[in-house]
Short mmCIF file of N, CA and C in Angstrom, two decimals:
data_model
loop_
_atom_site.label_atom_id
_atom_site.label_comp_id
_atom_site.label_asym_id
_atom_site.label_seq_id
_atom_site.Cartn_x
_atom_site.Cartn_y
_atom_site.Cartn_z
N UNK G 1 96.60 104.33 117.21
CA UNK G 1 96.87 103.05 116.59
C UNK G 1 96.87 103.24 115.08
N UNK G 2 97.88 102.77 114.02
CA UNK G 2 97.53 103.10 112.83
C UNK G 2 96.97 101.89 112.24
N UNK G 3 96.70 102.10 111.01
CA UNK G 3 95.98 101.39 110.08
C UNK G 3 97.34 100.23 109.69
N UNK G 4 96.86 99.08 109.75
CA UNK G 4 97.99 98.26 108.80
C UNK G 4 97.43 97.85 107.34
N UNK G 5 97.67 98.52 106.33
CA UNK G 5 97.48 98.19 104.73
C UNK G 5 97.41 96.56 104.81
N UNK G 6 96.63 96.24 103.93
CA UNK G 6 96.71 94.64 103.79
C UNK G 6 96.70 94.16 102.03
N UNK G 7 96.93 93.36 101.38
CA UNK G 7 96.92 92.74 100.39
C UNK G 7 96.63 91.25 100.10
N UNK G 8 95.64 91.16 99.00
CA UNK G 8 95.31 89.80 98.82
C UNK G 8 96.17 89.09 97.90
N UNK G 9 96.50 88.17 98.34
CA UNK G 9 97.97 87.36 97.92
C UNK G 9 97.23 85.73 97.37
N UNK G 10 97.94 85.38 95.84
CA UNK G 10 97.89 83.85 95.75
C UNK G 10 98.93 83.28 96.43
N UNK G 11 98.95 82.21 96.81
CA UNK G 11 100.02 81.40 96.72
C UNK G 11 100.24 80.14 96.27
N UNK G 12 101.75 80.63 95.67
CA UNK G 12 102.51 80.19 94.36
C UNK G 12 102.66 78.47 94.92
N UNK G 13 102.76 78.11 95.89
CA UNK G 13 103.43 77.03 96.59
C UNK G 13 103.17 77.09 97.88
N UNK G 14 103.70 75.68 98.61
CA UNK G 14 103.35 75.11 99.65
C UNK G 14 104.59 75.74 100.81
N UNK G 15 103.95 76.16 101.70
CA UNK G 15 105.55 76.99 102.48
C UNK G 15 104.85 77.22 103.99
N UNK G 16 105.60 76.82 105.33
CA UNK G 16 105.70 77.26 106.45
C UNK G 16 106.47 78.37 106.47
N UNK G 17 105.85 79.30 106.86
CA UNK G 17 106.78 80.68 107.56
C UNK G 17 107.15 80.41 109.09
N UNK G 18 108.66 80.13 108.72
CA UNK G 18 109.74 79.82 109.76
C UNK G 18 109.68 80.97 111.30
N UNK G 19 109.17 81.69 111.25
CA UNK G 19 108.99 83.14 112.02
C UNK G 19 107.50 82.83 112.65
N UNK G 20 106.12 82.14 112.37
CA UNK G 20 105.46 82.32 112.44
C UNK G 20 104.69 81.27 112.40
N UNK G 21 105.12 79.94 112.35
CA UNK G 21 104.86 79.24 112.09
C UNK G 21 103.37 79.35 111.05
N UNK G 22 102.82 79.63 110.37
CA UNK G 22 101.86 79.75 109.71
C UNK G 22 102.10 79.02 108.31
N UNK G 23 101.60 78.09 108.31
CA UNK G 23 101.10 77.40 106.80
C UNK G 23 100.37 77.86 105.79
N UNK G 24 100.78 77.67 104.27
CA UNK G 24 99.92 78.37 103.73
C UNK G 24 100.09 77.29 102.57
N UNK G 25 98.97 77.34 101.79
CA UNK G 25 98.69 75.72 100.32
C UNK G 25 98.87 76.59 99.34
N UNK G 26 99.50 75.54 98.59
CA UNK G 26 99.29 76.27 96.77
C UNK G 26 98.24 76.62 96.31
N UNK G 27 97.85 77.96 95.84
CA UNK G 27 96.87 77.56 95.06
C UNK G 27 95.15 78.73 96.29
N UNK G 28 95.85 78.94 97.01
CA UNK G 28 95.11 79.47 97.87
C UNK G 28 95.26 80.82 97.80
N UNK G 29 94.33 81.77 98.18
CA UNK G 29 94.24 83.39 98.17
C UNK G 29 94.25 83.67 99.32
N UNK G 30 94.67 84.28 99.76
CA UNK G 30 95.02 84.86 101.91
C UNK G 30 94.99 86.43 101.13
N UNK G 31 94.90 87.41 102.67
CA UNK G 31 94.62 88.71 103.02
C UNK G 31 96.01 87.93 103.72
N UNK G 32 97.02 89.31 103.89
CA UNK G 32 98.04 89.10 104.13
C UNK G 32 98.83 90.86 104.35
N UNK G 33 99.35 91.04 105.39
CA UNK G 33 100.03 92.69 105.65
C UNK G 33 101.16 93.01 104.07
N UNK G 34 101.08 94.67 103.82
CA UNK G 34 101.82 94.46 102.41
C UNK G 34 103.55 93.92 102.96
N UNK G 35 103.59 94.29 104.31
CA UNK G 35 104.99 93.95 104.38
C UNK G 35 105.14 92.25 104.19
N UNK G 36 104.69 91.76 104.32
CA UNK G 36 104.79 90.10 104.30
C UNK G 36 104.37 89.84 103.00
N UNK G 37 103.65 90.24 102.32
CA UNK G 37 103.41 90.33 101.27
C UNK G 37 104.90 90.46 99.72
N UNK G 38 105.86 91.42 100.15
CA UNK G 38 106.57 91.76 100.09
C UNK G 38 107.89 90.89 99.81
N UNK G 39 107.92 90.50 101.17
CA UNK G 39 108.93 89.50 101.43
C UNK G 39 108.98 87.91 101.22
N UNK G 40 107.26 88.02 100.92
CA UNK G 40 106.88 86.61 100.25
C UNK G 40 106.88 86.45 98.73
N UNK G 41 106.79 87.49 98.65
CA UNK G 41 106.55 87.71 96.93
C UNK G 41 108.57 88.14 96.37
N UNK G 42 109.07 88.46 96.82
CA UNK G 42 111.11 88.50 96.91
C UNK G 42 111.26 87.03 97.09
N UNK G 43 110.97 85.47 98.00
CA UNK G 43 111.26 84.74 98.04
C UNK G 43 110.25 83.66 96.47
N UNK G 44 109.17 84.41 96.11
CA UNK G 44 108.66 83.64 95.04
C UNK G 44 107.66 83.17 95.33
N UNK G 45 106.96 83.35 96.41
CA UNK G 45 106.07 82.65 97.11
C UNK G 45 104.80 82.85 97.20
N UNK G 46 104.52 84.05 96.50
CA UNK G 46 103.17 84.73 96.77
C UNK G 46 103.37 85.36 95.26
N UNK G 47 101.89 85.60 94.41
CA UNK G 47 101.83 86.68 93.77
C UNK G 47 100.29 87.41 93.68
N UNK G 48 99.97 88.41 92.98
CA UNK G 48 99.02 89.43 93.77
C UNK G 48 97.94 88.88 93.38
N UNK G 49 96.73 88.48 94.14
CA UNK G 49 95.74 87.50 93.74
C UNK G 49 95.07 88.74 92.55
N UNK G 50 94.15 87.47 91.41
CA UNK G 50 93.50 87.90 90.15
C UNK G 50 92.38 89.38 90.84
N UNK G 51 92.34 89.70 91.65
CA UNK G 51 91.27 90.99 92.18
C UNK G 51 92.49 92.28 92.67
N UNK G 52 93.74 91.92 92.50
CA UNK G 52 94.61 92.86 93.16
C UNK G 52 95.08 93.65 91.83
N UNK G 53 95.94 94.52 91.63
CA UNK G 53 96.82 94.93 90.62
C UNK G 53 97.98 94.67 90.63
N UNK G 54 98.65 94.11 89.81
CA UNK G 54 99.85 93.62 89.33
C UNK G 54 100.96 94.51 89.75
N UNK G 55 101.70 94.37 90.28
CA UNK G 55 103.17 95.69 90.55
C UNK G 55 103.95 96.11 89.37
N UNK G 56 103.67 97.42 89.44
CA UNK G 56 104.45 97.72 88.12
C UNK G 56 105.81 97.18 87.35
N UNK G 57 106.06 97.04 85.85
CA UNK G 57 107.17 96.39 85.47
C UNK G 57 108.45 97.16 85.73
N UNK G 58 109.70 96.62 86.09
CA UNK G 58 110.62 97.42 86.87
C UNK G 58 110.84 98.44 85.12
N UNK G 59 111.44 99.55 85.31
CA UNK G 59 111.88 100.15 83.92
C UNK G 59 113.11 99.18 83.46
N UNK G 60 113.34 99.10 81.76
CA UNK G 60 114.19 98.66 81.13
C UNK G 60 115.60 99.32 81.45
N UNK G 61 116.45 98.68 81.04
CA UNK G 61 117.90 99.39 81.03
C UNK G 61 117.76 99.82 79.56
N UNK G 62 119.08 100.74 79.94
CA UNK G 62 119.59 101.76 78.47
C UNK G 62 119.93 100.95 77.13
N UNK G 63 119.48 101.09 76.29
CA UNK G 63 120.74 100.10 75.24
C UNK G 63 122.05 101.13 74.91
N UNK G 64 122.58 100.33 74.32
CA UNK G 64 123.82 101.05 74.32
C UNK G 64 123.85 101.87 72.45
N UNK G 65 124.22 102.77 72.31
CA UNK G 65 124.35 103.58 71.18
C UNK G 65 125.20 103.23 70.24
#
């Protein structure tokens, strides 16, 4: 059986997960799998609660010469 990684997640807003029916409140901190984590945080919905580390900033683009 493997390990499933987990992450502690705020959430940004009020949202039913359509898949899962699971409710979640603004403003609340959940333990949450990183994959859902993931896909909640791509829709805007989650970000990494104040005890987690922040995801790195994507790199800049080139400027031009």
């Amino acid at each position: 059986m493997s390990d499933t990684k987990t992450k502690r997640a705020k959430i940004v807003r009020d949202f039913t997960d359509a898949g899962t029916e699971t409710q979640f409140t603004a403003g609340a901190t959940v333990e949450m799998t990183e994959g859902a984590f993931a896909n909640y945080q791509a829709c805007g919905l989650v970000e990494p609660a104040a005890d987690e580390p922040a995801a790195p900033a994507a790199p800049a683009g080139r400027k031009a010469s």
